[in-house]
Amino acid sequence: MTSARTSLLFFIFLLNYSINHAFQQEKDTVDQSEDQKLPSKEFVIQDSSALGENYLASYNEAYYMSDRWNEGVGFPPERFNLQTPQAALEHFIVNARNEDFETAAYALNFNLLPNDLKISEAAIIAEKLNFIINQRVPIPWEELSDRPDGQIDISTSTNKAVAGKPRRSIDFGKVDMEKRDVTFRLQRVKFKEHSPIWLISAQTVENTERLYDIYGPRKLETMMPKWISFQIFDVPVWKIIGTLFLILLAYLISKLVSFLIIKIFSGTNKYWIKNIANRLASPTGGAVGMLAFYLLLNNLISFSGPLARGFYAILLILLIGVFTWLIMRLIDYVMDFFAVHKIGDINDEENEESKRMLTYVSVGRRIFIFIVFIAGGAVILSQFPSLEKLGISLMASAGIATVIVGIAAQGTLGNIIAGVQIALTKPVRIGDSVIIKDHFGYVEDLTFTYMILKTWDLRRVVIPLKTVISESFENLSMTNSQTIGVVEVYADHRIDVSKVRSKFEELVKNSDKWDGDEDKAPVVQVTEMDSKSIKIRCLCSAKDFLTTWDMHCELREKIVKYIAELEDGFFLTKERVELEDKKKTE
C-alpha cells in the first residue's frame, strides 16, 4: 500500500513538473525577441562526408542534369512555381518572409548534403540563408530573367526576336568568406523525367552554415529581452541605442589615441618625431576609432535588410577613407620633412640643385597623393560588385563620354598634361625668377594645374600651366641666375665718352652689388645718335635679377649726377636753334 502511494505521488510530481516545464518553455518562447528566435550558429549538418560528391550526369547546355536527388527533402512538388529564375527566388523570399521555411526550402538544391537530411533541418538551413541574403545580398531583381531559358528579353527597333543561348546558371549576389568570394547562384536542374526547374545552387546551400557562422546574429542580440526589442523604422530600438553608444565610444577612443600620441612624443628632443606626432595624431586617432567601431559593430550588433547593406557600405567607405587620409598625411609629412631638412635655401639664386630637388619633391608629392586617392577610390568601388554594370556601361559609351568630358574639362585636362610636361622638361622650377605676362617674380609653387608667382611687391599671381607651356616667357634662372643691367643716358655730342667710361667703371667696381665679372661688365658704348644728343649705354652685372635692378637704378642716379656736374652741365642734352641776323637779311 505504501509502495503504491509512493509511486502515485512520484507520478503526480513528474506530471506536474512536465506541465510546468512545458508552460515555462511556451512562456519563454512568447517572451523571446525576433533575434532570439533565430537559429543558433550550431551546424545542422555535423557529418560532411557527403559533401563534395558529384551529383551531375551528362552535359547539357540548357540545364544541369542530375542523376540523384536528396531523398530526405525530396523533389519539389509541382504546385510550386520554380520554372524561371525570378519565380524560384520569389518563392524562397516570399515564403521565408512569411516564416514558412519548410516551403521556402524547396527552392534550395540539397544534393551536396547527406541523404538523411530532414525537412525540419532543411527549414533551418533555409532560415539561415534568408538571414544572410536579407543582411548582405542586394538582389538585382531587374537582372533576373522571367523566362525558363534564363535569357533576358531584348527590344530592338525592328521588333524582331533576338536569338541567344539559354542560361543554366545566374549569379545574384556575392559575399566574402574567409578571404574568398562566395557567389550566390541560381541553377537550372533536371532530374530524370521531371521538367527542368530553377533552384538556389547546391554550392550556395553548402556554404550557408559557414556564412551564417560569420554573418549570423551576434551574441548581444541573443541576450536582449523582448521589452527592449520594439522597433522604430523596422529596426529594434536597442540596436539604434547600441550603435549610437558605439559611435560615442569610437569617438572617445579616437580622441584618446590622438592625445596619447601627442603626449608620448611631446617629451622627445628630436624635432622630427614631435612634428610627425602632431601632424599624424588626428588621422591616426580617426583611423583607430573607425576601426574600433567597425570591429565592435561587427561583433556585437547586426543589421538586416536594405538598411544593413547601405549602413555597412557607408561604414566601409568611411573606414577606407580614413586610412586613405592617414596615408596621404604621412606622404605629405615625409615630403615636407625632406624639403625642409634635406634641401638647401632656394632663395639663393645660385643654388640650382636645391631648386631642382624641390621641384621634384613638389611634383612627386602631388603625384603620390593622387595615386593614393585613386587607389582608395578603387578599393571602395571594388567592394560594390553592382558598380561593375556602371563600368560596362561607361565602356560601351566610351566614345561619346570621351568627347563630352574632353569638351567640358579640356581646360583642366590641358593644365594637368601641361604639369606633366613641366615635370619632365623642366622649363621652370620652384625658386626660379621669371617674367611672364609682364609680371616679374619667383616661382613659389607648382600644383597640378597652375603656377604661383610671388612678385617683387609680395603679390601672388596664379598662372595656368597651359599658359606656361604654350606661351613664351623669360626664365632668368634657367641656366645661370646672373643678369646684366642696362643704364642708358643721353648727353651732348661734344661729351668725352672716355671720361664717362672711366667714371662708370669706377662706380661699378666700388659697388657692393657687383658680381666681379669683368668679361661682361662694366661696358660703356654709344649706341644711338640724333640731332639733339647721343645715347650712351652702360652695362653692369650682378648675381641675380633683383640685385641687378637695384644696382642699375643706383648707377643711373650716379652717372647722371656726374654728367650734370661735368663742366657745370655743359654736356647735358641741348636744343640747337639757328638764328639769322635780320640786318643782314634786310
XYZ file of C-alpha atoms in Angstrom:
586
model
C 0.000 0.000 0.000
C 2.807 2.330 0.985
C 4.690 1.422 -2.196
C 1.660 2.185 -4.372
C 1.110 5.520 -2.623
C 4.771 6.423 -3.164
C 4.553 5.524 -6.845
C 1.396 7.616 -7.255
C 2.982 10.641 -5.601
C 6.090 10.281 -7.781
C 3.911 10.059 -10.914
C 1.937 13.188 -9.886
C 5.261 15.013 -9.278
C 6.585 14.074 -12.742
C 3.333 15.121 -14.393
C 3.328 18.444 -12.562
C 6.997 19.085 -13.486
C 6.365 18.252 -17.154
C 3.355 20.586 -17.322
C 5.253 23.405 -15.588
C 8.319 22.878 -17.786
C 6.224 22.909 -20.960
C 4.396 26.027 -19.801
C 7.682 27.728 -18.985
C 9.097 26.840 -22.399
C 5.993 28.273 -24.084
C 6.252 31.393 -21.912
C 9.955 31.771 -22.761
C 9.164 31.473 -26.434
C 6.495 34.134 -26.193
C 8.856 36.473 -24.325
C 11.627 35.988 -26.871
C 12.555 38.805 -29.254
C 12.756 38.234 -33.017
C 16.557 37.976 -32.826
C 16.341 35.356 -30.084
C 14.052 33.225 -32.261
C 16.722 32.959 -34.955
C 18.538 29.641 -35.345
C 21.714 29.132 -33.342
C 25.074 29.050 -35.081
C 25.483 25.331 -34.460
C 25.844 23.405 -37.698
C 22.766 21.435 -38.728
C 24.955 19.024 -40.712
C 27.710 17.694 -38.467
C 28.815 14.883 -40.799
C 30.188 16.363 -44.002
C 31.171 13.069 -45.567
C 28.567 13.523 -48.276
C 29.804 16.977 -49.207
C 31.597 17.268 -52.482
C 30.045 14.179 -54.109
C 29.301 14.774 -57.762
C 25.585 14.534 -58.493
C 25.707 15.752 -62.122
C 25.162 13.471 -65.081
C 25.834 14.140 -68.769
C 26.337 17.691 -70.079
C 23.513 19.790 -71.486
C 23.898 23.486 -72.292
C 20.309 24.317 -71.285
C 20.392 22.812 -67.761
C 22.343 20.639 -65.345
C 21.290 17.005 -65.478
C 21.248 15.302 -62.072
C 21.345 11.542 -61.637
C 20.183 11.669 -57.984
C 18.160 13.811 -55.603
C 18.331 14.366 -51.871
C 15.917 11.740 -50.529
C 15.442 13.437 -47.162
C 13.837 16.545 -48.669
C 12.588 15.127 -51.911
C 11.822 16.722 -55.265
C 9.763 19.946 -55.071
C 6.018 19.419 -55.542
C 4.589 20.519 -58.881
C 2.362 23.123 -57.188
C 5.453 25.282 -56.568
C 6.416 27.583 -59.444
C 10.158 27.137 -59.965
C 10.128 27.369 -63.743
C 12.108 30.629 -64.060
C 14.996 32.217 -62.097
C 12.780 35.063 -60.886
C 9.977 32.726 -59.837
C 12.365 30.444 -57.909
C 13.918 33.294 -55.931
C 10.497 34.858 -55.323
C 9.274 31.528 -53.956
C 12.143 31.426 -51.494
C 11.967 35.094 -50.412
C 8.172 35.287 -50.061
C 7.836 32.080 -48.038
C 10.849 32.949 -45.881
C 9.302 36.378 -45.209
C 6.127 34.567 -44.111
C 8.304 32.331 -41.887
C 7.247 29.233 -43.819
C 10.801 27.968 -44.095
C 9.848 24.386 -44.924
C 8.116 25.578 -48.086
C 10.960 28.006 -48.806
C 13.457 25.124 -48.534
C 12.080 23.555 -51.725
C 13.781 26.376 -53.671
C 17.161 25.056 -52.476
C 19.296 22.322 -54.009
C 20.361 19.962 -51.198
C 22.153 17.463 -53.430
C 25.548 18.156 -51.804
C 24.156 17.435 -48.318
C 23.594 13.977 -46.783
C 20.581 11.973 -47.967
C 19.223 11.585 -44.442
C 18.600 15.346 -44.175
C 15.189 16.021 -42.601
C 12.788 18.663 -43.856
C 12.993 20.370 -40.437
C 16.769 20.613 -40.814
C 16.348 21.908 -44.367
C 13.997 24.590 -42.996
C 16.688 25.713 -40.536
C 19.205 25.978 -43.389
C 16.647 27.966 -45.404
C 16.125 30.329 -42.457
C 19.877 30.841 -42.129
C 20.244 31.524 -45.855
C 17.383 34.004 -45.740
C 19.086 35.848 -42.868
C 22.339 36.092 -44.866
C 20.597 37.275 -48.050
C 18.490 39.763 -46.115
C 21.574 41.190 -44.423
C 24.307 41.087 -47.056
C 22.967 40.431 -50.565
C 21.148 43.112 -52.598
C 19.104 41.077 -55.069
C 19.211 42.516 -58.625
C 15.603 41.677 -59.499
C 15.736 43.608 -62.775
C 18.516 41.300 -63.994
C 16.724 38.067 -63.133
C 15.036 36.524 -66.132
C 11.372 35.506 -66.012
C 11.871 33.028 -68.826
C 12.545 29.313 -68.361
C 15.665 29.507 -70.541
C 17.106 32.267 -68.317
C 17.544 34.764 -71.162
C 16.814 38.484 -70.825
C 14.263 39.874 -73.273
C 15.842 42.487 -75.563
C 13.809 45.038 -77.503
C 15.010 46.095 -80.959
C 13.947 48.765 -83.403
C 12.801 46.085 -85.859
C 10.677 44.378 -83.170
C 12.256 41.038 -84.060
C 13.315 38.397 -81.597
C 16.962 38.330 -80.635
C 18.400 34.829 -80.616
C 20.723 33.765 -77.816
C 21.998 30.811 -75.866
C 19.953 29.519 -72.940
C 21.446 30.126 -69.491
C 21.651 27.475 -66.839
C 23.439 29.410 -64.106
C 22.787 33.009 -62.933
C 24.634 34.943 -60.216
C 22.526 37.128 -57.922
C 24.994 38.156 -55.207
C 28.429 37.819 -53.673
C 29.825 37.924 -50.115
C 33.241 37.458 -48.574
C 34.022 34.284 -46.649
C 37.461 33.596 -45.174
C 39.258 35.889 -47.651
C 37.487 34.493 -50.691
C 34.357 35.457 -52.550
C 31.309 33.220 -52.290
C 28.873 33.688 -55.154
C 25.126 33.141 -54.753
C 23.738 31.363 -57.809
C 20.516 30.124 -59.284
C 20.879 26.991 -61.419
C 18.537 25.153 -63.753
C 18.486 21.458 -62.881
C 16.731 18.469 -64.488
C 16.157 15.231 -62.599
C 15.049 12.115 -64.518
C 11.657 12.611 -66.210
C 10.831 15.794 -64.278
C 10.785 19.137 -66.069
C 13.836 21.359 -65.502
C 13.474 23.710 -62.527
C 15.464 26.629 -61.155
C 16.921 26.283 -57.649
C 19.416 28.100 -55.466
C 22.589 26.176 -56.271
C 23.918 23.305 -54.210
C 27.229 25.133 -53.696
C 25.387 28.140 -52.234
C 23.432 25.858 -49.886
C 26.644 24.067 -48.924
C 28.253 27.371 -47.834
C 25.216 28.537 -45.847
C 26.281 27.132 -42.465
C 29.750 28.720 -42.578
C 28.369 32.025 -43.828
C 25.797 32.076 -41.050
C 28.565 31.451 -38.546
C 30.278 34.620 -39.873
C 27.290 36.878 -40.548
C 24.677 35.386 -38.232
C 23.200 37.104 -35.166
C 25.715 38.420 -32.633
C 25.890 37.284 -29.014
C 24.412 40.545 -27.799
C 21.325 40.001 -29.940
C 20.552 36.645 -28.326
C 20.697 38.222 -24.867
C 18.315 41.143 -25.402
C 14.821 40.713 -23.877
C 11.685 41.365 -25.851
C 10.685 44.505 -23.927
C 13.612 46.478 -25.409
C 13.271 44.969 -28.886
C 10.327 47.037 -30.110
C 11.063 48.564 -33.498
C 11.470 52.094 -34.823
C 11.598 52.296 -38.636
C 11.794 48.480 -38.718
C 14.920 48.497 -36.534
C 14.950 47.263 -32.897
C 15.404 50.247 -30.620
C 18.235 48.617 -28.680
C 20.259 48.376 -31.903
C 19.847 52.111 -32.507
C 20.873 52.900 -28.922
C 23.752 50.433 -29.095
C 25.018 51.885 -32.381
C 24.908 55.441 -31.001
C 26.798 54.239 -27.932
C 29.447 52.566 -30.116
C 29.804 55.769 -32.150
C 30.391 57.706 -28.937
C 32.834 55.061 -27.723
C 34.732 55.122 -31.045
C 34.912 58.935 -30.867
C 36.370 58.771 -27.345
C 38.864 56.111 -28.479
C 39.991 58.305 -31.392
C 40.459 61.318 -29.088
C 42.329 59.180 -26.545
C 44.673 57.777 -29.199
C 45.387 61.280 -30.568
C 46.054 62.584 -27.056
C 48.353 59.677 -26.186
C 50.369 60.069 -29.404
C 50.958 63.760 -28.731
C 51.598 63.153 -25.028
C 54.072 60.315 -25.528
C 56.153 62.038 -28.207
C 55.955 65.614 -26.891
C 58.829 64.998 -24.467
C 61.320 63.880 -27.100
C 64.243 66.083 -28.053
C 64.019 65.115 -31.701
C 62.047 67.710 -33.596
C 61.028 65.426 -36.452
C 59.415 62.902 -34.079
C 57.477 65.641 -32.300
C 56.401 67.137 -35.610
C 55.204 63.862 -37.101
C 53.264 63.151 -33.899
C 51.460 66.487 -34.168
C 50.773 66.032 -37.880
C 49.584 62.415 -37.726
C 47.830 62.370 -34.329
C 44.385 63.293 -35.704
C 44.293 60.927 -38.728
C 45.765 58.078 -36.658
C 43.197 58.599 -33.917
C 40.422 58.752 -36.504
C 41.621 55.546 -38.162
C 41.860 53.663 -34.853
C 38.452 54.943 -33.734
C 36.794 53.996 -37.011
C 38.417 50.554 -36.955
C 37.271 50.039 -33.358
C 33.711 50.997 -34.283
C 33.758 48.647 -37.267
C 35.035 45.685 -35.229
C 32.719 46.303 -32.278
C 29.683 46.685 -34.509
C 30.507 43.515 -36.458
C 30.887 41.503 -33.269
C 28.025 42.918 -31.206
C 25.234 44.166 -33.482
C 23.973 43.061 -36.876
C 21.511 44.828 -39.140
C 19.399 43.256 -41.840
C 17.613 44.272 -44.984
C 18.373 47.259 -47.221
C 19.369 49.252 -44.127
C 22.186 46.797 -43.394
C 23.584 46.922 -46.904
C 23.529 50.707 -47.005
C 24.884 51.062 -43.479
C 27.741 48.612 -43.970
C 28.572 50.212 -47.349
C 28.806 53.686 -45.784
C 30.833 52.297 -42.892
C 33.255 50.614 -45.292
C 33.625 53.821 -47.314
C 34.382 55.797 -44.148
C 36.905 53.212 -42.946
C 38.794 53.147 -46.253
C 38.527 56.939 -46.478
C 40.088 57.461 -43.030
C 43.003 55.150 -43.778
C 43.486 56.855 -47.156
C 43.568 60.188 -45.316
C 46.193 58.807 -42.923
C 48.426 57.588 -45.764
C 48.070 60.901 -47.614
C 49.034 62.863 -44.488
C 52.024 60.565 -43.949
C 53.234 61.112 -47.534
C 52.662 64.838 -47.156
C 54.732 64.945 -43.973
C 57.606 62.898 -45.410
C 57.803 65.172 -48.453
C 57.652 68.322 -46.302
C 60.348 66.978 -43.980
C 62.592 66.157 -46.922
C 62.001 69.601 -48.445
C 62.810 71.437 -45.208
C 65.738 69.389 -43.906
C 67.363 67.876 -46.979
C 67.077 70.726 -49.490
C 69.052 73.953 -49.264
C 67.827 77.539 -49.412
C 66.066 78.145 -52.734
C 66.205 81.903 -52.123
C 69.832 81.659 -53.168
C 69.587 82.026 -56.945
C 72.822 80.113 -57.437
C 71.548 77.017 -55.651
C 70.416 75.151 -58.770
C 70.403 71.711 -57.158
C 68.066 72.822 -54.360
C 65.568 74.302 -56.788
C 65.643 71.183 -58.939
C 65.124 68.861 -55.953
C 62.326 70.999 -54.513
C 60.523 70.908 -57.862
C 60.803 67.109 -57.916
C 59.521 66.894 -54.328
C 56.580 69.203 -55.045
C 55.525 67.318 -58.166
C 56.242 63.918 -56.573
C 54.149 64.709 -53.501
C 51.127 65.544 -55.607
C 51.601 62.507 -57.812
C 51.829 60.160 -54.799
C 48.808 61.745 -53.120
C 46.866 61.479 -56.376
C 47.819 57.790 -56.712
C 46.782 57.072 -53.104
C 43.496 58.899 -53.666
C 42.784 56.913 -56.840
C 43.774 53.648 -55.118
C 41.460 54.407 -52.187
C 38.615 55.154 -54.580
C 39.327 51.944 -56.494
C 39.263 49.897 -53.280
C 35.924 51.458 -52.327
C 34.426 50.746 -55.761
C 35.773 47.182 -55.720
C 33.619 46.459 -52.666
C 30.436 47.009 -54.677
C 30.038 44.422 -57.437
C 26.903 46.185 -58.661
C 29.112 49.040 -59.876
C 30.578 46.667 -62.460
C 27.495 47.394 -64.569
C 28.312 51.069 -64.414
C 31.824 50.326 -65.653
C 30.462 48.230 -68.527
C 28.005 50.959 -69.489
C 30.751 53.555 -69.427
C 32.960 51.347 -71.558
C 30.134 50.844 -74.041
C 29.640 54.595 -74.364
C 33.332 55.442 -74.072
C 33.444 57.311 -77.374
C 30.615 59.697 -76.521
C 31.761 60.048 -72.907
C 35.300 60.882 -74.002
C 34.089 63.624 -76.322
C 31.773 65.107 -73.677
C 34.382 65.005 -70.919
C 37.048 66.308 -73.275
C 34.937 69.307 -74.226
C 33.746 70.032 -70.692
C 37.106 69.635 -68.991
C 39.567 70.497 -71.730
C 40.991 73.376 -69.679
C 41.585 71.245 -66.594
C 42.929 68.269 -68.547
C 45.167 70.580 -70.559
C 46.626 72.047 -67.377
C 47.233 68.590 -65.877
C 49.013 67.417 -69.034
C 50.998 70.663 -69.060
C 52.029 69.917 -65.463
C 53.400 66.531 -66.548
C 55.295 68.238 -69.385
C 56.812 70.763 -66.985
C 57.869 67.989 -64.603
C 59.609 66.143 -67.450
C 61.108 69.005 -69.474
C 61.726 71.442 -66.554
C 61.305 74.790 -68.364
C 60.650 76.299 -64.942
C 61.390 75.193 -61.368
C 60.341 76.275 -57.916
C 62.519 79.223 -56.937
C 63.211 80.397 -60.493
C 62.853 84.121 -61.241
C 60.692 84.613 -64.312
C 58.969 87.326 -66.307
C 55.643 86.150 -67.685
C 52.737 88.250 -68.919
C 54.545 91.406 -67.762
C 54.860 90.005 -64.233
C 58.257 89.531 -62.632
C 58.583 87.267 -59.633
C 59.757 83.997 -58.147
C 58.032 80.660 -58.717
C 56.647 79.869 -55.282
C 54.796 76.628 -56.058
C 53.845 74.303 -58.890
C 50.499 72.498 -58.474
C 48.687 70.074 -60.777
C 47.017 72.843 -62.756
C 48.646 76.215 -62.045
C 51.841 78.002 -61.068
C 52.015 80.513 -58.197
C 54.273 83.501 -58.873
C 55.449 85.661 -55.960
C 56.066 89.172 -57.313
C 58.590 91.721 -56.052
C 55.783 93.643 -54.299
C 54.644 90.449 -52.454
C 51.589 89.789 -54.610
C 50.691 86.264 -55.750
C 49.927 85.745 -59.434
C 48.227 82.454 -60.393
C 49.118 81.351 -63.922
C 47.569 78.234 -65.586
C 50.213 75.685 -66.541
C 48.845 75.551 -70.073
C 49.880 79.196 -70.433
C 53.379 78.366 -69.201
C 53.730 75.645 -71.829
C 52.037 77.340 -74.780
C 53.259 80.947 -74.443
C 56.748 82.446 -74.307
C 58.143 83.720 -71.025
C 61.524 84.697 -69.646
C 63.226 82.351 -67.180
C 66.018 84.400 -65.669
C 67.357 81.443 -63.676
C 67.216 78.620 -66.180
C 70.964 78.150 -66.663
C 72.515 80.949 -64.630
C 70.975 83.439 -62.230
C 73.424 86.164 -63.269
C 71.783 89.037 -65.177
C 73.030 92.205 -66.869
C 71.544 95.608 -66.165
C 71.390 98.353 -68.772
C 71.813 102.034 -67.852
C 71.018 104.399 -70.708
C 71.755 108.120 -70.535
C 71.607 110.924 -73.111
C 74.367 113.560 -73.442
C 75.553 116.275 -75.757
C 77.560 115.351 -78.848
C 80.691 117.092 -77.505
C 80.986 114.998 -74.330
C 84.161 112.984 -73.835
C 82.837 109.413 -73.693
C 86.141 108.119 -72.300
C 85.580 110.167 -69.128
C 82.104 108.691 -68.754
C 83.558 105.210 -69.304
C 86.203 105.690 -66.626
C 83.692 107.080 -64.159
C 81.226 104.261 -64.777
C 83.932 101.610 -64.295
C 84.841 103.278 -61.020
C 81.236 103.294 -59.851
C 80.681 99.652 -60.791
C 83.825 98.345 -59.130
C 83.073 100.306 -55.953
C 79.520 98.890 -55.724
C 78.991 96.003 -53.274
C 76.309 94.637 -55.613
C 78.703 93.938 -58.484
C 79.462 90.242 -59.035
C 83.053 90.881 -60.202
C 82.587 89.523 -63.736
C 84.866 91.826 -65.784
C 84.119 89.957 -69.021
C 80.534 91.198 -69.038
C 80.713 94.493 -67.152
C 81.437 97.343 -66.847
C 80.928 98.241 -70.503
C 80.162 101.726 -71.928
C 79.092 102.179 -75.553
C 77.474 104.865 -77.720
C 74.529 103.058 -79.308
C 72.493 105.854 -80.974
C 72.719 109.453 -82.117
C 70.265 112.061 -83.377
C 70.272 115.822 -83.954
C 69.896 116.532 -80.269
C 72.084 114.029 -78.409
C 73.853 110.726 -78.301
C 72.647 107.704 -76.292
C 75.250 106.095 -74.067
C 74.567 102.538 -72.898
C 76.311 101.381 -69.755
C 76.222 97.678 -68.733
C 76.557 96.264 -65.234
C 76.164 92.713 -63.916
C 75.069 91.162 -60.619
C 74.310 87.727 -59.213
C 70.531 87.837 -59.796
C 67.775 89.914 -61.324
C 66.716 91.858 -58.234
C 70.296 92.737 -57.316
C 70.938 93.847 -60.884
C 67.805 96.001 -60.845
C 68.849 97.757 -57.627
C 72.384 98.211 -58.937
C 71.365 99.691 -62.281
C 68.993 102.178 -60.593
C 71.808 103.237 -58.274
C 74.310 103.626 -61.134
C 71.880 105.598 -63.284
C 71.447 108.094 -60.491
C 75.203 108.484 -60.004
C 76.188 108.689 -63.701
C 73.526 111.315 -64.418
C 74.819 113.326 -61.473
C 78.372 113.034 -62.850
C 77.357 114.287 -66.320
C 75.334 117.126 -64.796
C 78.323 118.266 -62.740
C 80.817 117.880 -65.605
C 81.720 121.491 -66.600
C 78.589 122.760 -64.885
C 76.230 120.722 -67.029
C 77.647 121.794 -70.342
C 77.287 118.281 -71.748
C 73.645 117.801 -70.894
C 71.365 117.448 -73.898
C 70.508 120.685 -75.637
C 68.085 122.001 -78.182
C 70.000 123.696 -81.020
C 68.322 126.578 -82.822
C 69.939 128.515 -85.668
C 69.246 132.308 -85.508
C 69.524 134.543 -88.560
C 70.735 138.191 -88.455
C 67.820 140.426 -89.544
C 70.125 143.305 -90.611
C 71.951 141.063 -92.980
C 68.644 139.847 -94.309
C 67.447 143.406 -94.945
